[in-house]
């Protein structure tokens, strides 16, 4: 539908070409190594979908078009299978959010940083990031089990999202490491925000009376003479 197309357009705008890798993985259970190759293949499937709709004079689902395309034009799916509609409906969640914690996925972090750097540079502003990880998280897993460790991460993300601004975004970087992007925020204000966030989160139990502590590092675009997203993350990581 038009509403769904607008939703997917927003997802594509946010995540870049890596979205096509995940879309094709959902459609085919096959991972395309290069994002640009995945985009080209997905575009061919979309064109095939449009051809089918014109020929049959009715709407064709993307999963049906992918199966037909793979069967008659390019057998990129070894064993095509019908995909449940609800699985396709949940595609946006699969692409944007980390499956375990529901923080934004690390793949989204990369494209969001690029966009924020470009926006900030054009407007002559400044933005900051907070890089943090849980202290002694391995001990939580070893002592209480990985299920408890997962619950701690899930509850931490929920609590963090309650106390960051609406314009801020929380991402799972990997394991127990997370990143927060703070748009339009100078270094000194980011430090204050990080300190306040740390005090709030560490002051109460996160899961089953378990309190946690964590280390934070902060960096700002325009402060550390940082020219790209990787150096920005590296500066925050070193500041832990």
PDB file of N, CA and C in Angstrom, residues 6 11 30 46 54 62 75 113 127 148 156 163 189 192 204 211 225 229:
ATOM      1  N   UNK A   6       5.630   4.351   1.994  1.00  0.00           N
ATOM      2  CA  UNK A   6       6.208   5.507   2.681  1.00  0.00           C
ATOM      3  C   UNK A   6       7.033   5.056   3.888  1.00  0.00           C
ATOM      4  N   UNK A  11      12.586   3.934   6.144  1.00  0.00           N
ATOM      5  CA  UNK A  11      13.565   2.959   6.636  1.00  0.00           C
ATOM      6  C   UNK A  11      14.813   2.995   5.758  1.00  0.00           C
ATOM      7  N   UNK A  30      19.240 -15.757   2.326  1.00  0.00           N
ATOM      8  CA  UNK A  30      20.577 -15.667   1.729  1.00  0.00           C
ATOM      9  C   UNK A  30      21.140 -14.278   1.971  1.00  0.00           C
ATOM     10  N   UNK A  46      12.108  -5.474  -7.752  1.00  0.00           N
ATOM     11  CA  UNK A  46      11.030  -4.472  -7.766  1.00  0.00           C
ATOM     12  C   UNK A  46      10.545  -4.235  -9.196  1.00  0.00           C
ATOM     13  N   UNK A  54       1.663  -5.104 -14.069  1.00  0.00           N
ATOM     14  CA  UNK A  54       1.152  -4.562 -15.329  1.00  0.00           C
ATOM     15  C   UNK A  54       0.541  -5.670 -16.187  1.00  0.00           C
ATOM     16  N   UNK A  62       5.642  -8.477  -2.662  1.00  0.00           N
ATOM     17  CA  UNK A  62       7.072  -8.515  -2.962  1.00  0.00           C
ATOM     18  C   UNK A  62       7.637  -9.927  -2.846  1.00  0.00           C
ATOM     19  N   UNK A  75      18.204 -17.231 -10.475  1.00  0.00           N
ATOM     20  CA  UNK A  75      17.952 -18.152  -9.366  1.00  0.00           C
ATOM     21  C   UNK A  75      18.878 -17.840  -8.189  1.00  0.00           C
ATOM     22  N   UNK A 113      25.286   8.460  12.010  1.00  0.00           N
ATOM     23  CA  UNK A 113      26.443   9.305  12.305  1.00  0.00           C
ATOM     24  C   UNK A 113      26.861  10.104  11.075  1.00  0.00           C
ATOM     25  N   UNK A 127      27.520  18.330  17.651  1.00  0.00           N
ATOM     26  CA  UNK A 127      26.769  17.249  18.287  1.00  0.00           C
ATOM     27  C   UNK A 127      27.736  16.349  19.031  1.00  0.00           C
ATOM     28  N   UNK A 148      19.742 -13.966  32.388  1.00  0.00           N
ATOM     29  CA  UNK A 148      19.705 -12.806  33.289  1.00  0.00           C
ATOM     30  C   UNK A 148      20.484 -11.645  32.683  1.00  0.00           C
ATOM     31  N   UNK A 156      17.945  -2.166  30.857  1.00  0.00           N
ATOM     32  CA  UNK A 156      18.807  -0.981  30.772  1.00  0.00           C
ATOM     33  C   UNK A 156      18.377  -0.090  29.611  1.00  0.00           C
ATOM     34  N   UNK A 163      14.997   8.367  29.886  1.00  0.00           N
ATOM     35  CA  UNK A 163      15.710   9.524  30.439  1.00  0.00           C
ATOM     36  C   UNK A 163      16.572  10.263  29.419  1.00  0.00           C
ATOM     37  N   UNK A 189      27.721  20.206  27.628  1.00  0.00           N
ATOM     38  CA  UNK A 189      26.347  19.792  27.905  1.00  0.00           C
ATOM     39  C   UNK A 189      26.186  18.280  27.833  1.00  0.00           C
ATOM     40  N   UNK A 192      27.388  16.857  31.142  1.00  0.00           N
ATOM     41  CA  UNK A 192      26.353  17.001  32.171  1.00  0.00           C
ATOM     42  C   UNK A 192      25.235  15.986  31.981  1.00  0.00           C
ATOM     43  N   UNK A 204      19.202   2.858  41.135  1.00  0.00           N
ATOM     44  CA  UNK A 204      18.115   1.912  41.406  1.00  0.00           C
ATOM     45  C   UNK A 204      18.364   0.582  40.703  1.00  0.00           C
ATOM     46  N   UNK A 211      21.614  -3.856  40.939  1.00  0.00           N
ATOM     47  CA  UNK A 211      22.095  -2.567  40.462  1.00  0.00           C
ATOM     48  C   UNK A 211      23.318  -2.793  39.589  1.00  0.00           C
ATOM     49  N   UNK A 225      38.682  17.759  16.770  1.00  0.00           N
ATOM     50  CA  UNK A 225      39.161  17.826  15.387  1.00  0.00           C
ATOM     51  C   UNK A 225      38.853  16.510  14.679  1.00  0.00           C
ATOM     52  N   UNK A 229      33.113   9.493  11.221  1.00  0.00           N
ATOM     53  CA  UNK A 229      32.354   8.795  12.257  1.00  0.00           C
ATOM     54  C   UNK A 229      33.221   7.828  13.054  1.00  0.00           C
TER      55      UNK A 229
END
